[in-house]
PDB file of C-alpha atoms in Angstrom:
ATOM      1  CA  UNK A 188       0.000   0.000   0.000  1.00 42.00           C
ATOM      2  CA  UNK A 189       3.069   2.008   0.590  1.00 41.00           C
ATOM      3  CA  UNK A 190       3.341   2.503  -2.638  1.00 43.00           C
ATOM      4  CA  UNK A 191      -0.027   3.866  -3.961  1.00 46.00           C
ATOM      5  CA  UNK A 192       0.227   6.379  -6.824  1.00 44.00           C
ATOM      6  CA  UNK A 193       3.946   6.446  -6.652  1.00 44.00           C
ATOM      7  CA  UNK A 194       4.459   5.711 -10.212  1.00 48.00           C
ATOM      8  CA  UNK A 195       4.840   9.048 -12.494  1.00 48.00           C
ATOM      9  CA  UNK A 196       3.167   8.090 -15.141  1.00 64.00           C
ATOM     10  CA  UNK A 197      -0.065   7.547 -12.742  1.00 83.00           C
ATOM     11  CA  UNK A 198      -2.651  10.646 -13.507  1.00 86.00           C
ATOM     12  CA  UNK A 199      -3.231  11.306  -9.719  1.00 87.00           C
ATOM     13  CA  UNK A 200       0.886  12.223 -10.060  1.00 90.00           C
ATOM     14  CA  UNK A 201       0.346  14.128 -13.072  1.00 89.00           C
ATOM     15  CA  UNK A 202      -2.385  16.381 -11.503  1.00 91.00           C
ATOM     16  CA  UNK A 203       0.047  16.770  -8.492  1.00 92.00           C
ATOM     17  CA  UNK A 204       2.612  18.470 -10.995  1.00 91.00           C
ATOM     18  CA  UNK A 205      -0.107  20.688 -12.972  1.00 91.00           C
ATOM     19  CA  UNK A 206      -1.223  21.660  -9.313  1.00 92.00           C
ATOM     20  CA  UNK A 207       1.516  22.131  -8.024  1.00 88.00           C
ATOM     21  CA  UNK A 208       3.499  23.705 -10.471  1.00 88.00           C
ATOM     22  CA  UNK A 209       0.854  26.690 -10.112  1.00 89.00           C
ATOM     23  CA  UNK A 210       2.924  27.697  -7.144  1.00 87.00           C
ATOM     24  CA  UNK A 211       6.413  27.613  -8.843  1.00 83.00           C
ATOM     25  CA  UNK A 212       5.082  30.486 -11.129  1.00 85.00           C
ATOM     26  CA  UNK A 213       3.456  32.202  -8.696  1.00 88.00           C
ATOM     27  CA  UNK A 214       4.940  35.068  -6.897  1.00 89.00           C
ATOM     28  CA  UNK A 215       6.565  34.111  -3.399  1.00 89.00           C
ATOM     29  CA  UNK A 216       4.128  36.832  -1.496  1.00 90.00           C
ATOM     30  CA  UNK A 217       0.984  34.409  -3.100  1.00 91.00           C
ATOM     31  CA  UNK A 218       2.489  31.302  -1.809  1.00 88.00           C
ATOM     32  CA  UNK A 219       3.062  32.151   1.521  1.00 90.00           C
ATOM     33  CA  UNK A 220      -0.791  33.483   1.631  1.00 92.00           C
ATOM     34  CA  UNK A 221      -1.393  30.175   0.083  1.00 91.00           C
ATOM     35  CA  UNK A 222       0.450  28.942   3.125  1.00 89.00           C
ATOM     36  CA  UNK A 223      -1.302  30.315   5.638  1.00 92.00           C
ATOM     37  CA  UNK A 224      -4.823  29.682   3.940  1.00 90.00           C
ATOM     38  CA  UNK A 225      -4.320  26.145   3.298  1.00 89.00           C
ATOM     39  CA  UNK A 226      -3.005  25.661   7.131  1.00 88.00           C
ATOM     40  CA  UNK A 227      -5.448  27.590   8.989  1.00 90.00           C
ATOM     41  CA  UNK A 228      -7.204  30.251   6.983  1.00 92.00           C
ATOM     42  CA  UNK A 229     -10.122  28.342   5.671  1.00 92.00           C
ATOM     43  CA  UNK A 230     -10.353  25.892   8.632  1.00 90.00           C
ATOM     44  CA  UNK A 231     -10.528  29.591  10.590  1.00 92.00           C
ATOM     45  CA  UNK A 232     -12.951  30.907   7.865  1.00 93.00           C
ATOM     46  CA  UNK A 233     -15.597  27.639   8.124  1.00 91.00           C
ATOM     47  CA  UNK A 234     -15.414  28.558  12.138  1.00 90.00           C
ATOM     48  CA  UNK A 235     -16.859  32.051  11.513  1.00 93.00           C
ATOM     49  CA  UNK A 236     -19.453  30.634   8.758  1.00 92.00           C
ATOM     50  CA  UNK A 237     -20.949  28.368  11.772  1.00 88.00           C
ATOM     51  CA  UNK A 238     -20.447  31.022  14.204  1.00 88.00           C
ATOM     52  CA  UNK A 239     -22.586  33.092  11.591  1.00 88.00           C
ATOM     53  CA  UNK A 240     -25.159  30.137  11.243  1.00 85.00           C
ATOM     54  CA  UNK A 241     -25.669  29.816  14.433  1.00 82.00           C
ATOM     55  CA  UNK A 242     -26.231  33.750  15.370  1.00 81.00           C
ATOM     56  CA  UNK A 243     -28.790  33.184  12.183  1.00 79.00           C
ATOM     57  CA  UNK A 244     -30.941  30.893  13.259  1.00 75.00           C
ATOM     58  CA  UNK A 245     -31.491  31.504  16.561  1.00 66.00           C
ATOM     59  CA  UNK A 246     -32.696  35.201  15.504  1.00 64.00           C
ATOM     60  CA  UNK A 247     -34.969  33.826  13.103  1.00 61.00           C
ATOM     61  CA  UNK A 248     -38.296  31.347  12.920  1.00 55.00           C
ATOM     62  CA  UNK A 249     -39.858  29.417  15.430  1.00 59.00           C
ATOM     63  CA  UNK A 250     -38.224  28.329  18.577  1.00 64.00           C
ATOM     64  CA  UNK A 251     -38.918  24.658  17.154  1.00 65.00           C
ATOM     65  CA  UNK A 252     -36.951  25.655  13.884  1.00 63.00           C
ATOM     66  CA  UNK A 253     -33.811  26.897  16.509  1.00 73.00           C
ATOM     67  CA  UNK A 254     -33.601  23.696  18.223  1.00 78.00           C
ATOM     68  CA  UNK A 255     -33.371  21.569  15.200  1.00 79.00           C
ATOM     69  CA  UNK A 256     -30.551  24.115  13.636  1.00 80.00           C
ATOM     70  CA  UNK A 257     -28.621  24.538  16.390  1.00 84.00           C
ATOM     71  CA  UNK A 258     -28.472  20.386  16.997  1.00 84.00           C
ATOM     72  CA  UNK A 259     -27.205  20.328  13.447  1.00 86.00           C
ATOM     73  CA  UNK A 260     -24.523  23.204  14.293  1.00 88.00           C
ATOM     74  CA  UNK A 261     -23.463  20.865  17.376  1.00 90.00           C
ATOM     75  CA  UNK A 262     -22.623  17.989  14.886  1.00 92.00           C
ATOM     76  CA  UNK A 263     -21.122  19.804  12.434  1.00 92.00           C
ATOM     77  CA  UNK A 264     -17.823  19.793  15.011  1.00 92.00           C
ATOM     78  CA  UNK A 265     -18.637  17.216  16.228  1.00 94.00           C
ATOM     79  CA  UNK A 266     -18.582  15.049  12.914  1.00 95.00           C
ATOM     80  CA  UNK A 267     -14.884  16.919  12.017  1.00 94.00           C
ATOM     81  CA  UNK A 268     -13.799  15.323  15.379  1.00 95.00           C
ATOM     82  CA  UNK A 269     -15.011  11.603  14.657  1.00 96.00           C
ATOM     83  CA  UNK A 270     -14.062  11.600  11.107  1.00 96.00           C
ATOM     84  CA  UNK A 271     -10.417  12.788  12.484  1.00 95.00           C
ATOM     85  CA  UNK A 272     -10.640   9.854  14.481  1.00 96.00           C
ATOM     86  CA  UNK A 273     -11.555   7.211  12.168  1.00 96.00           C
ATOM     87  CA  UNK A 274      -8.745   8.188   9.278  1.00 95.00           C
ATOM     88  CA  UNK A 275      -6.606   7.335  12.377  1.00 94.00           C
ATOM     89  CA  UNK A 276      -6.353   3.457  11.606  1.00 95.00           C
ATOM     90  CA  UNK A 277      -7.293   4.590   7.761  1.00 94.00           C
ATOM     91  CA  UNK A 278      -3.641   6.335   7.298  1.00 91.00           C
ATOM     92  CA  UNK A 279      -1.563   3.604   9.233  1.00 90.00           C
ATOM     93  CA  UNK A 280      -2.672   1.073   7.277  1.00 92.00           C
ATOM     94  CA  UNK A 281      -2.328   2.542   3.714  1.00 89.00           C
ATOM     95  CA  UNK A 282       1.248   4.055   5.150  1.00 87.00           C
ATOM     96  CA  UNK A 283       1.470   6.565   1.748  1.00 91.00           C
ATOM     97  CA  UNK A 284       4.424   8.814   2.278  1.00 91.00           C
ATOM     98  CA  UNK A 285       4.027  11.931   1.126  1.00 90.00           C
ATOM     99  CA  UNK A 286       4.386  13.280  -2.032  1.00 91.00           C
ATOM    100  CA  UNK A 287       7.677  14.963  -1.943  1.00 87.00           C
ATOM    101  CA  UNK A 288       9.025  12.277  -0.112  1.00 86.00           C
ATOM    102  CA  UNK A 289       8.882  10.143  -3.438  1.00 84.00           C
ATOM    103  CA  UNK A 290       8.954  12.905  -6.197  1.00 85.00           C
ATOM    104  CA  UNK A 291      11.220  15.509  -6.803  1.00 85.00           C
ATOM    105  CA  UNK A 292      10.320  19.003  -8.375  1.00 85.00           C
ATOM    106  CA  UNK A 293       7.914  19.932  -6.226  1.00 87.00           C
ATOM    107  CA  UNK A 294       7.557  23.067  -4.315  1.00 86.00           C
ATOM    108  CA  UNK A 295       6.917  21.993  -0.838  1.00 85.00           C
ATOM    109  CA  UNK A 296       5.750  25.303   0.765  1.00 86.00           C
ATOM    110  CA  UNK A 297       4.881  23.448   4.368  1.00 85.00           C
ATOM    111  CA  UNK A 298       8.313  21.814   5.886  1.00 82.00           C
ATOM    112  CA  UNK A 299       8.386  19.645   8.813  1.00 75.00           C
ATOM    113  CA  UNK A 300       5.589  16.999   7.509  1.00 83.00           C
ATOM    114  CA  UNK A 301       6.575  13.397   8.504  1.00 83.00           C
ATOM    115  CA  UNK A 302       3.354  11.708   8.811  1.00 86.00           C
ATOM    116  CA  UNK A 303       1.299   9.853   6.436  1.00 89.00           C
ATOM    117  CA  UNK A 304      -0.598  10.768   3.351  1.00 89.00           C
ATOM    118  CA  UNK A 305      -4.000   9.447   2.935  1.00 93.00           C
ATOM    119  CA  UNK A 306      -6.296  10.836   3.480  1.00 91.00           C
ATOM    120  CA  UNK A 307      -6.032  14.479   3.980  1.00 93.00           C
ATOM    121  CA  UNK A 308      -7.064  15.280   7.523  1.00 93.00           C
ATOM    122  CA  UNK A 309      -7.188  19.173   6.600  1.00 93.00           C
ATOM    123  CA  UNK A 310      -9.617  17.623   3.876  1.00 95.00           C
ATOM    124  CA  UNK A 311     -11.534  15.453   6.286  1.00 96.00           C
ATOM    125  CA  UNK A 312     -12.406  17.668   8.725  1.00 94.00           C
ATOM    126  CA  UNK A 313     -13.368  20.318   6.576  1.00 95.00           C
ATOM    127  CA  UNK A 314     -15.795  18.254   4.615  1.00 96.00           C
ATOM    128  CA  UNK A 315     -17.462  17.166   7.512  1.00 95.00           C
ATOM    129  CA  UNK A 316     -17.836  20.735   8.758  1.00 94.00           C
ATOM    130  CA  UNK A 317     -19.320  21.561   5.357  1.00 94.00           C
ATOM    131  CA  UNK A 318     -21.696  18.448   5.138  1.00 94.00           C
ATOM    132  CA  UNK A 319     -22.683  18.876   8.820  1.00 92.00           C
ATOM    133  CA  UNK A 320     -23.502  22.535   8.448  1.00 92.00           C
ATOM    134  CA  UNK A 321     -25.528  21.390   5.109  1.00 93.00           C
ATOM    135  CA  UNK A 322     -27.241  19.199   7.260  1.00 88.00           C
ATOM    136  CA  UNK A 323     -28.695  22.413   9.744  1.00 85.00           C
ATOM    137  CA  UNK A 324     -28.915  25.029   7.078  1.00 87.00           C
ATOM    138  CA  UNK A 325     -28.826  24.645   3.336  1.00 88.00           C
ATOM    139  CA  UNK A 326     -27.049  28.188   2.346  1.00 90.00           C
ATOM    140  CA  UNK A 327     -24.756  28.253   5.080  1.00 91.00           C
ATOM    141  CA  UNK A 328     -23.797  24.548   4.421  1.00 91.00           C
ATOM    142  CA  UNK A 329     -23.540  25.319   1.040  1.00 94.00           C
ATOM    143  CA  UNK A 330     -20.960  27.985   1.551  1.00 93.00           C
ATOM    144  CA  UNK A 331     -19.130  25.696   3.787  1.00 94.00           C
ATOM    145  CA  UNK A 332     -18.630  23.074   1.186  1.00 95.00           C
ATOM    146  CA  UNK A 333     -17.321  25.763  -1.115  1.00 95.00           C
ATOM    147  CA  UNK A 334     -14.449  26.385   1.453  1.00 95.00           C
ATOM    148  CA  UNK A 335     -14.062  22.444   1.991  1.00 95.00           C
ATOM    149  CA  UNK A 336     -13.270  22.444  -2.030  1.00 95.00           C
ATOM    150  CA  UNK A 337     -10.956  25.030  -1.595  1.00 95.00           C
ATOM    151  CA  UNK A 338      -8.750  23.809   1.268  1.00 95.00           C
ATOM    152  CA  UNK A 339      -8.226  20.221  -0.577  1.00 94.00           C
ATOM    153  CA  UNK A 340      -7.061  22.228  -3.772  1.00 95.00           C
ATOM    154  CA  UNK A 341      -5.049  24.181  -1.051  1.00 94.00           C
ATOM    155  CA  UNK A 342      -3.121  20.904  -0.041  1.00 93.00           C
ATOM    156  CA  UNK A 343      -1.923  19.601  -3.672  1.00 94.00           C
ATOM    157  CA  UNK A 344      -1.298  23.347  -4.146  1.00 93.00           C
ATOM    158  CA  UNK A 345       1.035  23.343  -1.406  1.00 91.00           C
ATOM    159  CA  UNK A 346       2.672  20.325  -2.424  1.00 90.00           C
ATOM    160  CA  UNK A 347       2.011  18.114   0.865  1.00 91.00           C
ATOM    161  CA  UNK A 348      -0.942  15.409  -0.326  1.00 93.00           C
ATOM    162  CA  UNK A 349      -2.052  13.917  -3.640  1.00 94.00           C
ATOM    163  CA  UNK A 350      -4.941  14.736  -5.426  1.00 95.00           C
ATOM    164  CA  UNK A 351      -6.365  11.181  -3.919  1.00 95.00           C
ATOM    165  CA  UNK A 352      -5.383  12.382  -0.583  1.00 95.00           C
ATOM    166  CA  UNK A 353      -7.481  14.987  -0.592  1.00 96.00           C
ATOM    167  CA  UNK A 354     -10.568  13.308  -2.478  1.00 96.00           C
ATOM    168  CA  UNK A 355     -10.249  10.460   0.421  1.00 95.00           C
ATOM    169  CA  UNK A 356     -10.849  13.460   2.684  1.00 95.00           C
ATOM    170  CA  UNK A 357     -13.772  14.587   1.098  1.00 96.00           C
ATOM    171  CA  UNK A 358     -15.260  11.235   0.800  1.00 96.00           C
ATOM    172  CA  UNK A 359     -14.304  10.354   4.507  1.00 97.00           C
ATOM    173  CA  UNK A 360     -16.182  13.449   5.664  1.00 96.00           C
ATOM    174  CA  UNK A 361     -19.099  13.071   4.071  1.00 96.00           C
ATOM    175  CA  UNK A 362     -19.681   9.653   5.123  1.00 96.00           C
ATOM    176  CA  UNK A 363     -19.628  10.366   8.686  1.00 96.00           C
ATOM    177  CA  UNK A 364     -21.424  13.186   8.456  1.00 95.00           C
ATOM    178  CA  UNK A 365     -24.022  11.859   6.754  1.00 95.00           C
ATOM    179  CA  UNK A 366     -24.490   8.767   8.052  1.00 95.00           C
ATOM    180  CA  UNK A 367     -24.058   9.045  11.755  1.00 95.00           C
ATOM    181  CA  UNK A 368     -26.080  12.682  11.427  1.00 93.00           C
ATOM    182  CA  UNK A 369     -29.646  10.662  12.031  1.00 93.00           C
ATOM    183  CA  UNK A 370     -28.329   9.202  15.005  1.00 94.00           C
ATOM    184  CA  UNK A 371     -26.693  12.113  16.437  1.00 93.00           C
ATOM    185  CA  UNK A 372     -29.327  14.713  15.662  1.00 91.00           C
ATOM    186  CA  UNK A 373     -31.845  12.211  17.597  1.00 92.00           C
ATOM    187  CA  UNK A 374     -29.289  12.628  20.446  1.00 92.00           C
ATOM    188  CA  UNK A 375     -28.649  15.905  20.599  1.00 89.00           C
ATOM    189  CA  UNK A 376     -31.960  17.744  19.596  1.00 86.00           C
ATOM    190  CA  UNK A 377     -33.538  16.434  23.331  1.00 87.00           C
ATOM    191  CA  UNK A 378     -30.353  18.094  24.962  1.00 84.00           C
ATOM    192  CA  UNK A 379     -30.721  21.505  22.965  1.00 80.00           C
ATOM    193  CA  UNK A 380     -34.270  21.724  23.918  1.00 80.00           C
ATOM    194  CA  UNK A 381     -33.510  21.035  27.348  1.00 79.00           C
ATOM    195  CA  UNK A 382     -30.902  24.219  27.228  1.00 75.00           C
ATOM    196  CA  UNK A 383     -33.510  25.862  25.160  1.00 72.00           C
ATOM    197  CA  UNK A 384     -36.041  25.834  27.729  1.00 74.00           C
ATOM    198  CA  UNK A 385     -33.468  26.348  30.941  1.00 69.00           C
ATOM    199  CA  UNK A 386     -32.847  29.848  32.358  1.00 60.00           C
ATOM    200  CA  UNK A 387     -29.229  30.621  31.586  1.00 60.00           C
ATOM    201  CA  UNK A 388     -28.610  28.692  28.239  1.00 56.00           C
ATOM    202  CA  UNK A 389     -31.727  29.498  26.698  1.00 58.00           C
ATOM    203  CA  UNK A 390     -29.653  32.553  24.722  1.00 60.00           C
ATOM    204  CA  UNK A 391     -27.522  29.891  23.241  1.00 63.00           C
ATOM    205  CA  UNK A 392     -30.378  28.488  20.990  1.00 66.00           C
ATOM    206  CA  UNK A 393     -32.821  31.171  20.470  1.00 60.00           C
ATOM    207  CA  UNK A 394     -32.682  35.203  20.762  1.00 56.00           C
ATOM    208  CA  UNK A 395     -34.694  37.336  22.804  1.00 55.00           C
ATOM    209  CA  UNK A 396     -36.513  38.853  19.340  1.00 50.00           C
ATOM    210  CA  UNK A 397     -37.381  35.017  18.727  1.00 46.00           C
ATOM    211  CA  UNK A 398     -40.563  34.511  21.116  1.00 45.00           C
ATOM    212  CA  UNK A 399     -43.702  32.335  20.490  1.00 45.00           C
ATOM    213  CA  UNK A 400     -47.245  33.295  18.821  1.00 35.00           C
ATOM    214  CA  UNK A 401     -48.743  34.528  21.951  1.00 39.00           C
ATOM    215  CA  UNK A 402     -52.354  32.460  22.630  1.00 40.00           C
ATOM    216  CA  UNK A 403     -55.591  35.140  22.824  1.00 42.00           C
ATOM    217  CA  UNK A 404     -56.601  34.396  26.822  1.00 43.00           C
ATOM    218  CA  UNK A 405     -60.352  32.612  27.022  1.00 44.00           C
ATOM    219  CA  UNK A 406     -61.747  36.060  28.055  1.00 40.00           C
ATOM    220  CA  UNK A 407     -60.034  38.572  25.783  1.00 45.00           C
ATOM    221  CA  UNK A 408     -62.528  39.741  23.914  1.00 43.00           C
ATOM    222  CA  UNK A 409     -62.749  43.400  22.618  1.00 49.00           C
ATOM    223  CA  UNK A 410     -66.546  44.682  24.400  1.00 49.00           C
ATOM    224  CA  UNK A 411     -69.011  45.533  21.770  1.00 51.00           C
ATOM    225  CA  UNK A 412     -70.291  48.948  20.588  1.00 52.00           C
ATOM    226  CA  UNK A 413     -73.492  50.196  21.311  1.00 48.00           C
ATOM    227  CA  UNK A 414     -75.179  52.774  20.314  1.00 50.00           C
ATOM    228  CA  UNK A 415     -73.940  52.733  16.674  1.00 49.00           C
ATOM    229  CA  UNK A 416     -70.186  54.094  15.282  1.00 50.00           C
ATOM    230  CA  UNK A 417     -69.029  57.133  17.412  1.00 48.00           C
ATOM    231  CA  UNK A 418     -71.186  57.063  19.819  1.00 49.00           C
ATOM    232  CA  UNK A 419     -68.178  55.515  22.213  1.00 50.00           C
ATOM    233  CA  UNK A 420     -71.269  54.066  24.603  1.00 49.00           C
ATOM    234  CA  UNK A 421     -70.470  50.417  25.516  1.00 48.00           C
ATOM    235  CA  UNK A 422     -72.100  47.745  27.669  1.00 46.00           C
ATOM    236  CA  UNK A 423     -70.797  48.547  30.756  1.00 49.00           C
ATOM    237  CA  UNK A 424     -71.284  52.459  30.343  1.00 48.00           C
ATOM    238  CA  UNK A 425     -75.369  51.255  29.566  1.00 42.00           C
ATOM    239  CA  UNK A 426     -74.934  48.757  33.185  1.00 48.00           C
ATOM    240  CA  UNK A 427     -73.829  52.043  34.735  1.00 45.00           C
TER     241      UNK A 427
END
């Protein structure tokens, strides 16, 4: 397994070059913002979309509509976390160095890598925040994803995992997101209406401006008219 994709004249390597090489012709101020976005900038970036999500929802619909979004917010991380766990046994059995360890050429802008190759946790956990946000909010997921796409370009880009790497990632993160999401939400949407309903954490899923449809009470009923329009003379004045 070791040696997965290692042969040049495989098209995973080939895309690894083409990607890659981007950087060689790029000027040295772009890579090192390439650097820093592949690293930490979009992983940093998909924090603030759920931090955005989740000051979203919980200013908007009914407080039914906040519990459910907010569960799915709580897995999103959640997901990333167990995905990162699961590639753990995934990457020491396949054992793929990486790249630049078996290819020369290639402009490596992240030193000090020594551990394996497949898949991409940068990848993984990024896809399953993108998939798990998709799973509480469409639009917000959606944007998510977009920045999941972008950090596993980031990684060939930066020389440091194959193009397999990185779709391994993506697939990895999807599947737990997806498939342990029934589960999970059934788990945690009983604990975030608990906090919903509790003094102090009730903030955390729903605003202030969000409040119920507020129930007419059995005896508030506007007192009829007498006496025709503009007269102002009701029933009690006539009692009187």
């Amino acid at each position: 397994m070791a040696g997965l994709a290692s042969d040049g004249s495989n098209p995973d390597v080939s895309l690894l070059y083409d990607i890659n090489g981007l950087a060689k012709a790029a000027p040295p101020w772009f890579d090192r913002v390439m650097e820093f976005v592949g690293e930490y900038g979009i992983i940093l970036g998909m924090v603030l979309v759920v931090l955005w999500c989740w000051w979203s929802v919980r200013r908007r619909g009914a407080i039914a509509d906040s519990v459910s979004a907010v569960a799915g917010l709580v897995w999103a991380p959640l997901a990333a976390g167990v995905a990162l766990l699961v590639n753990i046994p995934i990457r020491g059995f396949v054992e793929r160095p990486r790249p630049f360890n078996d290819h020369q050429g290639l402009d490596v802008l992240v030193e000090g890598k020594t551990d394996f190759s497949f898949v991409s946790d940068h990848a993984t956990m990024a896809m399953a925040l993108g998939v798990g946000l998709f799973v509480a909010h469409r639009k917000f997921g959606l944007a998510a994803i977009g920045l999941a796409l972008a950090e596993g370009f980031a990684r060939v880009y930066m020389g440091v995992h194959y193009p397999t790497d990185v779709i391994g990632g993506f697939a990895l993160g999807t599947a737990v997101a997806l498939l342990l999401a029934p589960v999970a939400l059934a788990l945690l949407t009983p604990v975030v209406s608990a906090v919903a309903r509790s003094g102090r954490g009730a903030r955390l899923v729903r605003s202030r401006r969000v409040t119920e449809l507020r129930q007419p009470e059995p005896f508030d009923i506007p007192e009829p008219r007498l006496g025709g329009p503009g007269t102002g003379t009701t029933q009690n004045d006539l009692a009187a």
